[in-house]
mmCIF file of C-alpha atoms and ligand atoms in Angstrom:
data_model
loop_
_atom_site.group_PDB
_atom_site.id
_atom_site.type_symbol
_atom_site.label_atom_id
_atom_site.label_comp_id
_atom_site.label_asym_id
_atom_site.label_seq_id
_atom_site.Cartn_x
_atom_site.Cartn_y
_atom_site.Cartn_z
ATOM 1 C CA MET H 1 -11.391 -10.927 -5.057
ATOM 2 C CA ASN H 2 -10.481 -13.955 -5.019
ATOM 3 C CA GLU H 3 -9.691 -16.071 -1.447
ATOM 4 C CA GLU H 4 -7.724 -18.890 -3.242
ATOM 5 C CA ILE H 5 -5.148 -16.864 -4.339
ATOM 6 C CA PHE H 6 -5.615 -13.100 -1.533
ATOM 7 C CA LYS H 7 -6.493 -14.679 2.229
ATOM 8 C CA GLU H 8 -9.431 -12.250 3.239
ATOM 9 C CA PRO H 9 -9.141 -9.947 0.095
ATOM 10 C CA ASN H 10 -10.636 -6.549 2.050
ATOM 11 C CA LYS H 11 -8.532 -6.694 4.608
ATOM 12 C CA PHE H 12 -6.133 -3.945 4.141
ATOM 13 C CA ASP H 13 -3.035 -6.197 3.896
ATOM 14 C CA PRO H 14 0.109 -4.327 1.984
ATOM 15 C CA SER H 15 2.466 -7.492 4.203
ATOM 16 C CA ARG H 16 0.107 -9.418 0.884
ATOM 17 C CA PHE H 17 2.437 -8.148 -1.327
ATOM 18 C CA ASP H 18 5.522 -9.767 0.350
ATOM 19 C CA ARG H 19 4.885 -12.711 -1.633
ATOM 20 C CA PRO H 20 5.588 -13.879 -4.671
ATOM 21 C CA ILE H 21 1.552 -13.418 -6.921
ATOM 22 C CA PRO H 22 1.067 -16.661 -9.993
ATOM 23 C CA PRO H 23 1.112 -14.659 -13.134
ATOM 24 C CA TYR H 24 -2.004 -12.685 -14.475
ATOM 25 C CA ASN H 25 -3.408 -12.613 -11.023
ATOM 26 C CA PHE H 26 -2.598 -8.940 -10.290
ATOM 27 C CA VAL H 27 -3.155 -6.283 -12.711
ATOM 28 C CA PRO H 28 -4.441 -3.413 -11.377
ATOM 29 C CA PHE H 29 -3.793 -1.274 -14.128
ATOM 30 C CA GLY H 30 -5.030 -3.726 -16.834
ATOM 31 C CA GLY H 31 -3.956 -4.583 -19.772
ATOM 32 C CA GLY H 32 -3.422 -5.281 -23.810
ATOM 33 C CA ARG H 33 -4.483 -2.367 -25.609
ATOM 34 C CA ARG H 34 -7.421 -0.663 -23.092
ATOM 35 C CA VAL H 35 -4.347 -0.938 -20.710
ATOM 36 C CA CYS H 36 -4.553 2.065 -18.106
ATOM 37 C CA PRO H 37 -3.061 5.588 -19.951
ATOM 38 C CA GLY H 38 -2.225 6.855 -16.159
ATOM 39 C CA TYR H 39 -0.376 4.600 -15.320
ATOM 40 C CA GLU H 40 3.502 5.257 -15.171
ATOM 41 C CA PHE H 41 1.768 9.376 -14.151
ATOM 42 C CA THR H 42 -0.286 7.665 -11.042
ATOM 43 C CA LYS H 43 2.776 5.784 -10.085
ATOM 44 C CA LEU H 44 4.952 9.870 -10.048
ATOM 45 C CA GLU H 45 1.883 11.883 -8.168
ATOM 46 C CA THR H 46 2.325 8.621 -5.982
ATOM 47 C CA LEU H 47 5.642 9.279 -5.344
ATOM 48 C CA ILE H 48 5.398 13.009 -5.111
ATOM 49 C CA TYR H 49 2.729 12.663 -2.693
ATOM 50 C CA MET H 50 5.300 10.194 -0.649
ATOM 51 C CA HIS H 51 7.519 12.556 -0.232
ATOM 52 C CA HIS H 52 5.321 15.013 0.962
ATOM 53 C CA VAL H 53 4.235 13.198 3.433
ATOM 54 C CA VAL H 54 7.227 12.464 4.528
ATOM 55 C CA CYS H 55 9.215 15.391 4.381
ATOM 56 C CA ASN H 56 6.462 17.909 5.671
ATOM 57 C CA TYR H 57 5.645 15.986 8.790
ATOM 58 C CA LYS H 58 6.695 14.268 12.009
ATOM 59 C CA TRP H 59 5.806 11.183 12.469
ATOM 60 C CA CYS H 60 5.069 9.915 15.400
ATOM 61 C CA VAL H 61 3.848 5.770 16.802
ATOM 62 C CA VAL H 62 0.318 6.550 19.155
ATOM 63 C CA ASP H 63 1.533 3.870 21.354
ATOM 64 C CA PRO H 64 5.335 3.648 21.778
ATOM 65 C CA ASP H 65 4.641 0.304 23.990
ATOM 66 C CA GLU H 66 3.300 -1.053 21.722
ATOM 67 C CA SER H 67 3.624 -5.093 21.839
ATOM 68 C CA PHE H 68 4.565 -7.136 18.938
ATOM 69 C CA ILE H 69 3.347 -10.166 17.616
ATOM 70 C CA CYS H 70 5.478 -12.711 16.187
ATOM 71 C CA THR H 71 3.571 -14.330 12.239
ATOM 72 C CA PRO H 72 6.692 -15.112 12.384
ATOM 73 C CA ALA H 73 7.482 -11.463 10.921
ATOM 74 C CA PRO H 74 7.511 -8.964 14.569
ATOM 75 C CA THR H 75 3.932 -7.483 13.520
ATOM 76 C CA PRO H 76 2.912 -4.893 15.895
ATOM 77 C CA VAL H 77 -0.668 -5.624 17.590
ATOM 78 C CA MET H 78 -2.228 -2.398 16.874
ATOM 79 C CA GLY H 79 -1.178 -1.836 13.199
ATOM 80 C CA LEU H 80 1.375 0.391 14.134
ATOM 81 C CA PRO H 81 -0.651 4.598 14.601
ATOM 82 C CA ILE H 82 1.400 7.654 13.612
ATOM 83 C CA LYS H 83 0.041 11.056 14.258
ATOM 84 C CA LEU H 84 1.630 13.283 12.169
ATOM 85 C CA GLN H 85 1.828 16.534 12.560
ATOM 86 C CA SER H 86 3.098 19.314 9.915
ATOM 87 C CA VAL H 87 6.426 20.334 11.037
ATOM 88 C CA LYS H 88 5.512 24.190 8.862
HETATM 89 C C1 HEM Z 101 -4.149 4.524 -8.475
HETATM 90 C C2 HEM Z 101 -4.479 4.871 -9.605
HETATM 91 C C3 HEM Z 101 -5.340 3.899 -10.969
HETATM 92 C C4 HEM Z 101 -5.700 2.581 -11.045
HETATM 93 C C5 HEM Z 101 -5.362 2.306 -10.524
HETATM 94 C C6 HEM Z 101 -6.062 2.961 -12.466
HETATM 95 C C7 HEM Z 101 -6.490 1.707 -12.848
HETATM 96 C C8 HEM Z 101 -7.582 0.917 -13.990
HETATM 97 C C9 HEM Z 101 -7.597 -0.132 -14.897
HETATM 98 C C10 HEM Z 101 -7.713 -0.942 -13.567
HETATM 99 C C11 HEM Z 101 -8.169 0.515 -16.365
HETATM 100 C C12 HEM Z 101 -9.232 -0.508 -16.780
HETATM 101 C C13 HEM Z 101 -8.497 -1.231 -17.873
HETATM 102 C C14 HEM Z 101 -8.326 -2.161 -18.841
HETATM 103 O O1 HEM Z 101 -9.747 -2.318 -19.219
HETATM 104 O O2 HEM Z 101 -7.996 -3.131 -18.849
HETATM 105 C C15 HEM Z 101 -8.097 2.310 -16.289
HETATM 106 C C16 HEM Z 101 -8.547 2.459 -17.856
HETATM 107 C C17 HEM Z 101 -8.774 4.808 -17.655
HETATM 108 N N1 HEM Z 101 -7.729 4.483 -16.671
HETATM 109 FE FE1 HEM Z 101 -6.862 4.724 -14.643
HETATM 110 N N2 HEM Z 101 -6.067 3.761 -13.803
HETATM 111 C C18 HEM Z 101 -5.686 4.842 -12.648
HETATM 112 C C19 HEM Z 101 -5.142 5.894 -12.264
HETATM 113 C C20 HEM Z 101 -5.548 6.440 -13.524
HETATM 114 C C21 HEM Z 101 -4.864 7.923 -13.705
HETATM 115 C C22 HEM Z 101 -4.259 9.115 -12.935
HETATM 116 C C23 HEM Z 101 -5.997 8.222 -15.431
HETATM 117 C C24 HEM Z 101 -5.667 9.788 -15.779
HETATM 118 C C25 HEM Z 101 -4.366 11.145 -15.966
HETATM 119 C C26 HEM Z 101 -6.670 6.994 -15.756
HETATM 120 C C27 HEM Z 101 -7.193 7.329 -17.217
HETATM 121 C C28 HEM Z 101 -7.572 5.709 -17.190
HETATM 122 C C29 HEM Z 101 -8.301 5.925 -19.133
HETATM 123 C C30 HEM Z 101 -8.576 7.463 -19.596
HETATM 124 C C31 HEM Z 101 -8.717 4.569 -18.716
HETATM 125 C C32 HEM Z 101 -9.674 4.355 -20.493
HETATM 126 C C33 HEM Z 101 -8.270 3.504 -20.808
HETATM 127 C C34 HEM Z 101 -9.597 2.936 -22.051
HETATM 128 O O3 HEM Z 101 -10.568 2.415 -22.059
HETATM 129 O O4 HEM Z 101 -8.281 2.752 -23.403
HETATM 130 N N3 HEM Z 101 -6.182 6.147 -15.024
HETATM 131 N N4 HEM Z 101 -7.217 2.909 -15.410
#
């Protein structure tokens, strides 16, 4: 939550991880003796979840004409909302 390391820390912005993070500033599972024992399990669980969302749902952009701004990377103005539709 340190603004100097993560600008706008409350904003959902996965692109913040595109930039290098100084060492010891991102430790979501803790470390040392009390490191989260669910670390590997939860990574696997997340991959399984993503597998099902990708394989079992059709993804449609809400507004196919949504424009992009360059920041400098092309970024969808509305955040590219999508609709998920079950394919089963
Ligand atoms: C995205 C998922 C998860 C995150 C971000 C997370 C994060 C953390 C963090 C930051 C700690 C404290 C580590 C420390 O004190 O250094 C912790 C502890 C712990 N986590 Fe997780 N965790 C996750 C999932 C899980 C799962 C799935 C389990 C069990 C199946 C689990 C079980 C535990 C337990 C038992 C501790 C206490 C360890 C201790 O104090 O010795 N966690 N977790």
